[in-house]
Structures are given as structure tokens and as C-alpha cells.
CSV table of C-alpha atoms in Angstrom, one decimal:
chain,number,residue,atom,x,y,z
V,271,UNK,CA,214.5,149.9,33.4
V,272,UNK,CA,211.5,148.9,31.2
V,273,UNK,CA,210.0,146.4,33.6
V,274,UNK,CA,210.1,148.8,36.6
V,275,UNK,CA,208.1,151.3,34.6
V,276,UNK,CA,205.6,148.7,33.6
V,277,UNK,CA,205.1,147.9,37.3
V,278,UNK,CA,204.5,151.5,38.0
V,279,UNK,CA,202.0,151.9,35.2
V,280,UNK,CA,199.7,149.1,36.3
V,281,UNK,CA,198.8,151.0,39.5
V,282,UNK,CA,196.1,150.1,42.0
V,283,UNK,CA,193.7,152.5,40.4
V,284,UNK,CA,194.0,150.9,37.0
V,285,UNK,CA,193.7,147.4,38.4
V,286,UNK,CA,190.5,148.4,40.2
V,287,UNK,CA,189.1,150.0,37.1
V,288,UNK,CA,189.9,146.9,35.0
V,289,UNK,CA,188.2,144.7,37.6
V,290,UNK,CA,185.0,146.8,37.7
V,291,UNK,CA,184.8,147.5,34.0
V,292,UNK,CA,185.5,144.0,32.7
V,293,UNK,CA,182.6,142.5,34.7
V,294,UNK,CA,180.5,145.6,34.1
V,295,UNK,CA,180.7,145.5,30.4
V,296,UNK,CA,180.2,141.7,30.2
V,297,UNK,CA,177.6,140.6,32.8
V,298,UNK,CA,174.8,143.2,32.3
V,299,UNK,CA,175.3,142.8,28.5
V,300,UNK,CA,175.0,139.0,28.7
V,301,UNK,CA,172.0,139.2,31.1
V,302,UNK,CA,170.2,141.6,28.7
V,303,UNK,CA,171.0,139.3,25.7
V,304,UNK,CA,169.7,136.3,27.7
V,305,UNK,CA,166.4,138.1,28.5
V,306,UNK,CA,166.1,139.3,24.8
V,307,UNK,CA,165.5,135.7,23.8
V,308,UNK,CA,162.9,135.1,26.6
V,309,UNK,CA,160.8,138.2,27.1
V,310,UNK,CA,158.9,140.6,24.8
V,311,UNK,CA,159.2,143.9,26.5
V,312,UNK,CA,162.3,146.2,26.7
V,313,UNK,CA,161.0,147.5,30.0
V,314,UNK,CA,161.6,144.2,31.8
V,315,UNK,CA,165.1,144.0,30.3
V,316,UNK,CA,165.9,147.6,31.4
V,317,UNK,CA,164.5,146.9,34.9
V,318,UNK,CA,166.5,143.7,35.2
V,319,UNK,CA,169.6,145.4,33.8
V,320,UNK,CA,169.4,148.3,36.2
V,321,UNK,CA,168.8,145.9,39.2
V,322,UNK,CA,171.8,143.9,38.1
V,323,UNK,CA,174.0,147.0,37.7
V,324,UNK,CA,173.1,148.3,41.1
V,325,UNK,CA,173.5,144.9,42.7
V,326,UNK,CA,176.8,144.2,41.0
V,327,UNK,CA,178.1,147.7,41.6
V,328,UNK,CA,177.4,147.5,45.4
V,329,UNK,CA,178.5,143.8,45.7
V,330,UNK,CA,181.8,144.4,43.8
V,331,UNK,CA,182.5,147.9,45.4
V,332,UNK,CA,181.9,146.7,48.9
V,333,UNK,CA,183.8,143.5,48.1
V,334,UNK,CA,186.8,145.7,47.0
V,335,UNK,CA,186.4,147.7,50.2
V,336,UNK,CA,186.6,144.6,52.4
V,337,UNK,CA,189.5,143.2,50.4
V,338,UNK,CA,191.4,146.4,50.9
V,339,UNK,CA,190.6,146.4,54.7
V,340,UNK,CA,191.6,142.8,55.0
V,341,UNK,CA,194.9,143.4,53.3
V,342,UNK,CA,195.6,146.2,55.6
V,343,UNK,CA,194.6,144.3,58.8
V,344,UNK,CA,196.6,141.3,57.6
V,345,UNK,CA,199.7,143.4,57.0
V,346,UNK,CA,199.4,145.1,60.4
V,347,UNK,CA,198.9,141.8,62.3
V,348,UNK,CA,201.9,140.2,60.6
V,349,UNK,CA,203.9,143.3,61.2
V,350,UNK,CA,203.1,143.1,65.0
V,351,UNK,CA,204.0,139.4,65.0
V,352,UNK,CA,207.4,140.1,63.3
V,353,UNK,CA,208.2,142.9,65.8
V,354,UNK,CA,207.3,140.5,68.7
V,355,UNK,CA,209.5,137.7,67.2
V,356,UNK,CA,212.4,140.0,66.6
V,357,UNK,CA,212.1,141.1,70.2
V,358,UNK,CA,211.5,137.7,71.9
V,359,UNK,CA,213.3,135.1,69.7
V,360,UNK,CA,215.9,137.1,67.7
V,361,UNK,CA,218.1,134.0,67.2
V,362,UNK,CA,215.3,132.2,65.5
V,363,UNK,CA,214.6,135.2,63.3
V,364,UNK,CA,218.2,135.4,62.3
V,365,UNK,CA,218.1,131.8,61.3
V,366,UNK,CA,215.1,132.6,59.1
V,367,UNK,CA,217.1,135.4,57.4
V,368,UNK,CA,219.9,132.9,56.8
V,369,UNK,CA,217.5,130.3,55.3
V,370,UNK,CA,216.2,132.8,52.8
V,371,UNK,CA,219.8,133.2,51.4
V,372,UNK,CA,220.8,129.6,51.8
V,373,UNK,CA,218.1,128.8,49.2
V,374,UNK,CA,220.0,131.0,46.7
V,375,UNK,CA,223.3,129.3,47.3
V,376,UNK,CA,225.0,132.0,49.4
V,377,UNK,CA,227.9,130.9,51.7
V,378,UNK,CA,227.4,130.6,55.5
V,379,UNK,CA,229.8,133.5,55.7
V,380,UNK,CA,227.6,135.8,53.6
V,381,UNK,CA,224.5,134.5,55.5
V,382,UNK,CA,226.0,135.4,58.8
V,383,UNK,CA,227.1,138.8,57.7
V,384,UNK,CA,223.6,139.7,56.3
V,385,UNK,CA,221.8,138.4,59.5
V,386,UNK,CA,224.2,140.3,61.8
V,387,UNK,CA,224.0,143.6,59.9
V,388,UNK,CA,220.2,143.4,59.6
V,389,UNK,CA,219.9,142.8,63.3
V,390,UNK,CA,221.4,146.2,64.1
V,391,UNK,CA,218.2,148.1,63.1
V,392,UNK,CA,215.0,146.4,64.2
V,393,UNK,CA,212.7,148.5,62.0
V,394,UNK,CA,214.7,147.7,58.8
V,395,UNK,CA,215.0,144.0,59.9
V,396,UNK,CA,211.2,143.7,60.4
V,397,UNK,CA,210.6,145.4,57.0
V,398,UNK,CA,213.0,143.0,55.4
V,399,UNK,CA,211.2,140.0,56.9
V,400,UNK,CA,207.8,141.3,55.8
V,401,UNK,CA,208.9,141.7,52.2
V,402,UNK,CA,211.4,138.8,51.8
V,403,UNK,CA,210.1,136.1,54.1
V,404,UNK,CA,206.4,136.8,53.8
V,405,UNK,CA,206.2,138.6,50.5
V,406,UNK,CA,204.1,141.4,51.9
V,407,UNK,CA,204.3,145.0,50.8
V,408,UNK,CA,203.0,147.9,53.0
V,409,UNK,CA,199.4,148.5,51.7
V,410,UNK,CA,198.1,152.0,51.1
V,411,UNK,CA,195.8,152.8,54.0
V,412,UNK,CA,193.3,154.6,51.7
V,413,UNK,CA,193.2,151.7,49.3
V,414,UNK,CA,189.9,150.2,50.7
V,415,UNK,CA,187.8,153.3,50.0
V,416,UNK,CA,189.5,154.2,46.7
V,417,UNK,CA,189.1,150.6,45.6
V,418,UNK,CA,185.4,150.5,46.5
V,419,UNK,CA,184.7,153.7,44.6
V,420,UNK,CA,186.8,152.8,41.5
V,421,UNK,CA,185.4,149.3,41.1
V,422,UNK,CA,181.8,150.4,41.8
V,423,UNK,CA,181.9,153.4,39.4
V,424,UNK,CA,183.6,151.3,36.7
V,425,UNK,CA,181.0,148.6,36.9
V,426,UNK,CA,178.3,151.2,36.8
V,427,UNK,CA,179.6,152.9,33.7
V,428,UNK,CA,180.5,149.6,32.0
V,429,UNK,CA,177.0,148.2,32.7
V,430,UNK,CA,175.0,151.2,31.5
V,431,UNK,CA,176.6,151.2,28.0
V,432,UNK,CA,175.1,147.8,26.9
V,433,UNK,CA,171.8,148.6,28.5
V,434,UNK,CA,171.5,151.9,26.6
V,435,UNK,CA,170.7,149.9,23.4
V,436,UNK,CA,167.4,148.9,24.9
V,437,UNK,CA,166.4,152.4,25.9
V,438,UNK,CA,166.4,153.8,22.3
V,439,UNK,CA,164.7,150.8,20.6
V,440,UNK,CA,161.3,149.3,20.8
V,441,UNK,CA,161.7,145.5,20.7
V,442,UNK,CA,164.2,143.3,22.6
V,443,UNK,CA,165.8,142.0,19.4
V,444,UNK,CA,166.4,145.5,18.1
V,445,UNK,CA,167.8,146.4,21.5
V,446,UNK,CA,170.1,143.4,21.4
V,447,UNK,CA,171.4,144.4,18.0
V,448,UNK,CA,172.3,147.9,19.1
V,449,UNK,CA,173.6,146.7,22.5
V,450,UNK,CA,175.8,144.1,20.8
V,451,UNK,CA,177.3,146.6,18.4
V,452,UNK,CA,178.0,149.1,21.2
V,453,UNK,CA,179.3,146.5,23.6
V,454,UNK,CA,181.6,144.9,21.0
V,455,UNK,CA,183.2,148.3,20.3
V,456,UNK,CA,183.6,149.0,24.0
V,457,UNK,CA,185.0,145.6,24.9
V,458,UNK,CA,187.5,145.9,22.1
V,459,UNK,CA,188.6,149.4,23.1
V,460,UNK,CA,188.7,148.4,26.7
V,461,UNK,CA,190.6,145.2,26.0
V,462,UNK,CA,193.1,147.1,23.9
V,463,UNK,CA,193.9,149.6,26.6
V,464,UNK,CA,193.9,147.0,29.4
V,465,UNK,CA,196.4,144.9,27.4
V,466,UNK,CA,198.6,148.0,26.7
V,467,UNK,CA,198.6,148.8,30.4
V,468,UNK,CA,199.4,145.3,31.5
V,469,UNK,CA,202.1,144.9,28.8
V,470,UNK,CA,200.3,142.3,26.7
V,471,UNK,CA,199.9,142.3,22.9
V,472,UNK,CA,197.0,144.8,22.6
V,473,UNK,CA,195.1,143.4,19.5
V,474,UNK,CA,195.3,139.9,20.8
V,475,UNK,CA,194.2,141.0,24.3
V,476,UNK,CA,191.3,143.1,22.8
V,477,UNK,CA,190.1,140.1,20.8
V,478,UNK,CA,190.2,137.9,24.0
V,479,UNK,CA,188.2,140.3,26.1
V,480,UNK,CA,185.6,140.7,23.3
V,481,UNK,CA,185.3,136.9,22.9
V,482,UNK,CA,184.6,136.5,26.6
V,483,UNK,CA,181.8,139.0,26.4
V,484,UNK,CA,180.3,137.4,23.3
V,485,UNK,CA,180.6,133.9,24.7
V,486,UNK,CA,178.9,134.9,27.9
V,487,UNK,CA,176.1,136.7,26.1
V,488,UNK,CA,175.6,133.8,23.6
V,489,UNK,CA,175.4,131.2,26.3
V,490,UNK,CA,173.0,133.4,28.3
V,491,UNK,CA,170.8,134.0,25.2
V,492,UNK,CA,170.7,130.2,24.4
V,493,UNK,CA,170.0,129.0,27.9
V,494,UNK,CA,167.4,131.7,28.7
V,495,UNK,CA,165.5,130.7,25.5
V,496,UNK,CA,165.5,127.1,26.7
V,497,UNK,CA,164.3,128.0,30.2
V,498,UNK,CA,161.6,130.5,29.3
M,271,UNK,CA,205.6,129.1,62.3
M,272,UNK,CA,202.0,130.2,62.5
M,273,UNK,CA,202.1,132.7,59.7
M,274,UNK,CA,203.7,130.4,57.2
M,275,UNK,CA,200.9,127.9,57.8
M,276,UNK,CA,198.3,130.6,57.2
M,277,UNK,CA,199.9,131.3,53.9
M,278,UNK,CA,199.7,127.7,52.9
M,279,UNK,CA,196.1,127.4,53.9
M,280,UNK,CA,194.8,130.2,51.8
M,281,UNK,CA,195.7,128.4,48.6
M,282,UNK,CA,194.9,129.3,45.1
M,283,UNK,CA,191.9,127.0,45.1
M,284,UNK,CA,190.3,128.6,48.1
M,285,UNK,CA,191.0,132.1,46.7
M,286,UNK,CA,189.3,131.2,43.5
M,287,UNK,CA,186.3,129.6,45.3
M,288,UNK,CA,185.9,132.7,47.5
M,289,UNK,CA,186.0,134.9,44.4
M,290,UNK,CA,183.3,132.9,42.6
M,291,UNK,CA,181.1,132.3,45.5
M,292,UNK,CA,181.0,135.7,47.0
M,293,UNK,CA,179.8,137.2,43.8
M,294,UNK,CA,177.6,134.2,43.0
M,295,UNK,CA,175.8,134.4,46.3
M,296,UNK,CA,175.4,138.1,46.1
M,297,UNK,CA,174.6,139.3,42.6
M,298,UNK,CA,171.9,136.8,41.4
M,299,UNK,CA,170.2,137.2,44.9
M,300,UNK,CA,170.2,140.9,44.5
M,301,UNK,CA,169.0,140.8,40.9
M,302,UNK,CA,166.1,138.5,41.9
M,303,UNK,CA,165.3,140.7,44.8
M,304,UNK,CA,165.3,143.8,42.5
M,305,UNK,CA,163.0,142.0,40.0
M,306,UNK,CA,160.7,140.9,42.8
M,307,UNK,CA,159.7,144.5,43.4
M,308,UNK,CA,159.1,145.1,39.6
M,309,UNK,CA,157.5,142.1,38.0
M,310,UNK,CA,154.6,139.8,38.9
M,311,UNK,CA,155.8,136.4,37.6
M,312,UNK,CA,158.3,134.1,39.2
M,313,UNK,CA,159.1,132.8,35.7
M,314,UNK,CA,160.7,136.0,34.6
M,315,UNK,CA,162.8,136.1,37.7
M,316,UNK,CA,163.9,132.6,37.2
M,317,UNK,CA,164.7,133.2,33.6
M,318,UNK,CA,166.6,136.4,34.4
M,319,UNK,CA,168.4,134.7,37.3
M,320,UNK,CA,169.5,131.8,35.2
M,321,UNK,CA,170.7,134.1,32.4
M,322,UNK,CA,172.7,136.1,34.9
M,323,UNK,CA,174.2,133.0,36.5
M,324,UNK,CA,175.3,131.6,33.1
M,325,UNK,CA,176.6,135.0,32.1
M,326,UNK,CA,178.4,135.6,35.4
M,327,UNK,CA,179.8,132.1,35.5
M,328,UNK,CA,181.3,132.3,32.0
M,329,UNK,CA,182.5,135.9,32.3
M,330,UNK,CA,184.1,135.3,35.7
M,331,UNK,CA,185.4,131.8,34.8
M,332,UNK,CA,187.0,133.0,31.5
M,333,UNK,CA,188.2,136.1,33.3
M,334,UNK,CA,190.0,133.9,35.8
M,335,UNK,CA,191.4,131.8,32.9
M,336,UNK,CA,192.8,134.9,31.2
M,337,UNK,CA,194.2,136.3,34.4
M,338,UNK,CA,196.0,133.0,35.0
M,339,UNK,CA,197.4,133.0,31.5
M,340,UNK,CA,198.5,136.6,31.7
M,341,UNK,CA,200.3,136.0,35.0
M,342,UNK,CA,202.1,133.0,33.4
M,343,UNK,CA,203.1,135.0,30.3
M,344,UNK,CA,204.2,138.0,32.3
M,345,UNK,CA,206.4,135.8,34.5
M,346,UNK,CA,207.9,134.1,31.5
M,347,UNK,CA,208.6,137.3,29.6
M,348,UNK,CA,210.2,138.9,32.7
M,349,UNK,CA,212.2,135.7,33.3
M,350,UNK,CA,213.6,135.9,29.8
M,351,UNK,CA,214.4,139.5,30.2
M,352,UNK,CA,216.3,138.9,33.4
M,353,UNK,CA,218.3,136.1,31.8
M,354,UNK,CA,219.2,138.4,28.9
M,355,UNK,CA,220.3,141.2,31.3
M,356,UNK,CA,222.4,138.8,33.5
M,357,UNK,CA,224.1,137.7,30.3
M,358,UNK,CA,224.5,141.1,28.6
M,359,UNK,CA,224.9,143.7,31.4
M,360,UNK,CA,226.0,141.6,34.5
M,361,UNK,CA,227.6,144.7,36.1
M,362,UNK,CA,224.3,146.6,36.0
M,363,UNK,CA,222.4,143.6,37.4
M,364,UNK,CA,224.9,143.3,40.2
M,365,UNK,CA,224.3,147.0,41.0
M,366,UNK,CA,220.6,146.2,41.3
M,367,UNK,CA,221.3,143.4,43.8
M,368,UNK,CA,223.3,145.9,45.9
M,369,UNK,CA,220.6,148.5,45.7
M,370,UNK,CA,218.1,146.0,47.2
M,371,UNK,CA,220.3,145.6,50.2
M,372,UNK,CA,221.4,149.2,50.5
M,373,UNK,CA,217.8,150.0,51.2
M,374,UNK,CA,217.9,147.8,54.3
M,375,UNK,CA,221.0,149.5,55.6
M,376,UNK,CA,223.5,146.8,54.8
M,377,UNK,CA,227.2,147.8,54.5
M,378,UNK,CA,228.9,148.0,51.0
M,379,UNK,CA,231.0,145.1,52.2
M,380,UNK,CA,227.9,142.9,52.7
M,381,UNK,CA,226.4,144.2,49.4
M,382,UNK,CA,229.5,143.3,47.4
M,383,UNK,CA,229.7,139.8,49.0
M,384,UNK,CA,226.1,139.0,48.2
M,385,UNK,CA,226.3,140.3,44.6
M,386,UNK,CA,229.6,138.4,44.0
M,387,UNK,CA,228.2,135.1,45.4
M,388,UNK,CA,224.9,135.3,43.6
M,389,UNK,CA,226.7,136.0,40.3
M,390,UNK,CA,228.3,132.5,40.5
M,391,UNK,CA,225.1,130.7,39.6
M,392,UNK,CA,223.0,132.4,36.9
M,393,UNK,CA,219.9,130.4,37.5
M,394,UNK,CA,219.8,131.2,41.2
M,395,UNK,CA,220.7,134.8,40.4
M,396,UNK,CA,217.8,135.2,38.0
M,397,UNK,CA,215.4,133.5,40.4
M,398,UNK,CA,216.7,135.9,43.1
M,399,UNK,CA,216.0,138.9,40.9
M,400,UNK,CA,212.6,137.7,40.0
M,401,UNK,CA,211.5,137.4,43.6
M,402,UNK,CA,213.4,140.1,45.3
M,403,UNK,CA,213.6,142.8,42.7
M,404,UNK,CA,210.4,142.2,40.8
M,405,UNK,CA,208.4,140.5,43.6
M,406,UNK,CA,207.3,137.7,41.2
M,407,UNK,CA,206.7,134.1,42.3
M,408,UNK,CA,206.8,131.3,39.7
M,409,UNK,CA,203.1,130.7,38.8
M,410,UNK,CA,201.5,127.2,38.6
M,411,UNK,CA,201.2,126.5,34.8
M,412,UNK,CA,197.8,124.7,35.4
M,413,UNK,CA,196.5,127.7,37.3
M,414,UNK,CA,194.5,129.2,34.4
M,415,UNK,CA,192.3,126.2,33.8
M,416,UNK,CA,191.9,125.3,37.4
M,417,UNK,CA,191.0,129.0,38.2
M,418,UNK,CA,188.4,129.1,35.4
M,419,UNK,CA,186.7,125.9,36.6
M,420,UNK,CA,186.8,126.8,40.3
M,421,UNK,CA,185.5,130.3,39.9
M,422,UNK,CA,182.8,129.3,37.3
M,423,UNK,CA,181.6,126.4,39.4
M,424,UNK,CA,181.5,128.4,42.6
M,425,UNK,CA,179.6,131.2,41.0
M,426,UNK,CA,177.1,128.7,39.6
M,427,UNK,CA,176.5,126.9,42.9
M,428,UNK,CA,176.4,130.3,44.8
M,429,UNK,CA,173.9,131.7,42.3
M,430,UNK,CA,171.5,128.7,42.2
M,431,UNK,CA,170.9,128.8,45.9
M,432,UNK,CA,169.1,132.2,46.1
M,433,UNK,CA,167.2,131.4,42.9
M,434,UNK,CA,165.8,128.2,44.3
M,435,UNK,CA,163.5,130.2,46.5
M,436,UNK,CA,161.6,131.3,43.4
M,437,UNK,CA,161.2,127.8,42.0
M,438,UNK,CA,159.2,126.5,45.0
M,439,UNK,CA,156.9,129.5,45.6
M,440,UNK,CA,154.2,131.1,43.5
M,441,UNK,CA,154.6,134.9,43.8
M,442,UNK,CA,157.8,137.0,43.6
M,443,UNK,CA,157.4,138.3,47.2
M,444,UNK,CA,157.1,134.7,48.6
M,445,UNK,CA,160.1,133.8,46.5
M,446,UNK,CA,162.0,136.7,47.9
M,447,UNK,CA,161.2,135.8,51.5
M,448,UNK,CA,162.5,132.2,51.0
M,449,UNK,CA,165.4,133.4,48.9
M,450,UNK,CA,166.4,135.9,51.5
M,451,UNK,CA,166.3,133.4,54.4
M,452,UNK,CA,168.3,130.8,52.4
M,453,UNK,CA,170.8,133.4,51.2
M,454,UNK,CA,171.4,135.0,54.6
M,455,UNK,CA,172.2,131.6,56.1
M,456,UNK,CA,174.5,130.8,53.2
M,457,UNK,CA,176.2,134.2,53.2
M,458,UNK,CA,176.8,133.9,57.0
M,459,UNK,CA,178.2,130.3,56.7
M,460,UNK,CA,180.3,131.3,53.7
M,461,UNK,CA,181.6,134.5,55.4
M,462,UNK,CA,182.4,132.5,58.5
M,463,UNK,CA,184.6,129.9,56.7
M,464,UNK,CA,186.1,132.6,54.4
M,465,UNK,CA,187.2,134.6,57.4
M,466,UNK,CA,188.6,131.5,59.2
M,467,UNK,CA,190.7,130.6,56.2
M,468,UNK,CA,192.0,134.1,55.7
M,469,UNK,CA,192.8,134.4,59.4
M,470,UNK,CA,190.2,137.1,60.2
M,471,UNK,CA,187.8,137.1,63.2
M,472,UNK,CA,185.1,134.7,61.8
M,473,UNK,CA,181.8,136.1,63.3
M,474,UNK,CA,182.8,139.7,62.4
M,475,UNK,CA,183.7,138.5,58.9
M,476,UNK,CA,180.5,136.5,58.5
M,477,UNK,CA,178.4,139.6,59.5
M,478,UNK,CA,180.3,141.8,56.9
M,479,UNK,CA,179.7,139.4,54.1
M,480,UNK,CA,176.0,139.1,55.0
M,481,UNK,CA,175.7,142.9,55.2
M,482,UNK,CA,177.1,143.3,51.7
M,483,UNK,CA,174.6,140.8,50.3
M,484,UNK,CA,171.7,142.5,52.0
M,485,UNK,CA,172.8,146.0,51.0
M,486,UNK,CA,173.1,145.0,47.4
M,487,UNK,CA,169.7,143.3,47.4
M,488,UNK,CA,168.0,146.2,49.2
M,489,UNK,CA,169.4,148.7,46.8
M,490,UNK,CA,168.5,146.6,43.8
M,491,UNK,CA,165.0,146.1,45.2
M,492,UNK,CA,164.5,149.9,45.8
M,493,UNK,CA,165.9,151.0,42.5
M,494,UNK,CA,164.1,148.4,40.4
M,495,UNK,CA,160.8,149.5,42.1
M,496,UNK,CA,161.5,153.1,41.0
M,497,UNK,CA,162.5,152.2,37.5
M,498,UNK,CA,159.7,149.7,36.7
């Protein structure tokens, strides 16, 4: 089954890495590009870049942590509610099972049979309601911590790359040139693998990701020049 | 049904607003805080802040646009594949329907009945496979554009608030004080409503969101001081 495999491949880890790295490669690069048009010292750009990377890394990492925790808490509170409902109002829950299948044109006979059979095992019944009525999958309990670390580290690595251009050059415009070349290569490679993993056409995906980075940097460059 | 209502309330629009605003309130604030420890002029902080807001706004907005487009394309390609399979290998698809229900302990009799009834209407059958086998819901075709605008605008508004502290003061540390007070209030109010909408305890949620902002800003401040 090709589509099941695709589902397995785009795992939580890869999703988190993509989230962290696409922002990490884009925003610090664009910020540095913007400052290159406005200030005359590489030091200020490096300081601002590092401040942004640290800020983004923590904000996105902790954001990922909270999202993971919220998902887990939400699942557990819905699970508890479904257990309560199956216990207290089983007839109503059986009606809900039937409604799910009525929507797909199944006969009342089939609906009754499914509802009656499911009602025999409360755990399976509740799991069924969680997935098919509410569309919730059991989350991985370690997801929050893993998410935070993966997103944070990817943002950090992604952000340091464009900044390195300013460390080995002496003027902001030289730094921008090196940074742009490095970042375009990285965005393209990153976009290529991201698209492969998510099952999109890789070259097209790579070009899209690269365009976003360049647009963001171009706009930041232009606007910072006007403001400064 | 309380949980169905909750599902409706946390709509795509609100999800996008939360994505844009939580980063918008946090990262530019933390960047400005970091620069406050490293530079002596509010102008540089404002320039860097605006460059970051423009960069973040475009990067996140276009990122949301691409995510929406990818979701739509993915749905359509899976839909096409399911139609093909139902046409070419109906027996295999019927087996897959049965497997879904075998997992929940339904009898072979019930499994056969469901599979046979579903097979009568190909559209409903395919929709069933999309949702129950692949866990995919039909995406809103306008989602990509709406997502881009909502995320971008929320990031922009969220980012301008902390920056405004530096516009009306004359030194970075004064700016940081005003910015911190404004941002703490906004993070708290934002965290409160975000938690209400997602069905979490609101005060606890507000404190968590505020803590993330302060941690990111504190780390950026400390590290920028060391680097500069």
C-alpha cells in the first residue's frame, strides 16, 4: 500500500524538524538581510541574529512542548468523557454510532448490527468513538518533550547557517552575499527533501521553499532600508 | 454535545490566528529585548524589529499558504488513488474495509455486511475510505489564501505591539521596560482567550504563554549581552 507507507514516513519527528527548520532557515536570514541594508557593522547583525535565533528557538520549542501537552490533555479529557457517556447514556452513544454509518448510506440493519456488536466491549467502543466520531488518535505521551527538542534544535541549526556568512566577512553587504548563497543552497536542499518526505514533486517544492525565503529576505531588506 | 461544539469553535481561522499571534508576540519582543542589552540606540532596535516582523510575517504567511495548498493537493491525489483502487481492485478495498472493523472486534458477519453495503455507492465508499482508512477530511479549497492572510496579519499585529515601546522612549532599557509591560499584558490576555477557545483552563494557559515569552526574551537578552 503506497499511501500507508507515505503516512508512516512523514513521522512526528520529521514534521517537527520541518517546522523548526523552515522558519529557522528563513527568518534569521531575512532579518540579517534587512539589517544589511540599514546598519554598517557586521557585529550588530550577528548580535541581532543570535538574539533572534535564541528567541525563536525557545519560543518555537516551548510552543511545540505546549502544543504536545495540550494534545495529550485534550485526548485524555475526551477519552474520560466518552467513557462516562458510554457508562451513563449508552443508548445515546449507540445512536451516535448509527449516525456515523447512516451518513455513508448503510441500512438500518447494518447500523444496528454495528452498534450492538461494538457495545459488547466498552474499551473498543470508546476507542472507536474517539477515532471515528471525534477524529482523535491516541497521542504519544513523550511527544511534547521530543517536539520541543526537535523544533528548537532544527530552528537553531537552520538559523546559524545564514548567519555564518556575516562572521567570515567584513561588511554587511559582503555578508549578505555569502549568506544568500549559503541559504539558497540550504533552502533548496531542505525543500527538496521536505517535498520528497511529504510526497510532493521535489523540484517544484524546493523552488517554492526557496522563493519564500528570498521573498521574505527581499521584503525585509527593502523595508529596513526605508525605516533606517 | 459539548465536545462537538468545542470542535466547531476552534475553527481554522482561530487556529491560524493563534499560530501567527503566539510567534508574533514572542519573537520580535525577545529580539528587541536581546538587542536592548547589546546596542545603545532605539533606532537599531526598531529597524531590526521591523525587519524581523516583515520577514516573519511573509515567511509564516507564505508557509501557511503552502501548507494549505499541500493539504489540498494531498487530499486530491489520495482521492484519485482511492477511486482508482475501488474501480480496479474492489475486492482488495473491501478487505480493507473489513480490516478497519476487525480491529474493533466486529464479527465477520458484520464486516461482510458493511463492506457489501458500502460497495453499492462508489462515492460514499471512497469518502468512507478517505476518512476511516486514511484519516483525511476534505479540506476547504480557500484555506491556503485565508491561512496566509490570517497568519501574516496576526504576526504583524502581534509583533508591532512589543516594538511600540521603543518608539515612545529614548533609550533601549526604557523601551524594554515599556515593551515588557505591554507584552506581558498582551501575552496574558492572548493566552487567556487561546486557552478558552481550545478548552484548556484559561488562567493556567495564560500563565504558560506569558512564561514562554518571558523565557525567550530573558534568554535572548542574556545571550546578546554575552555576544555583543
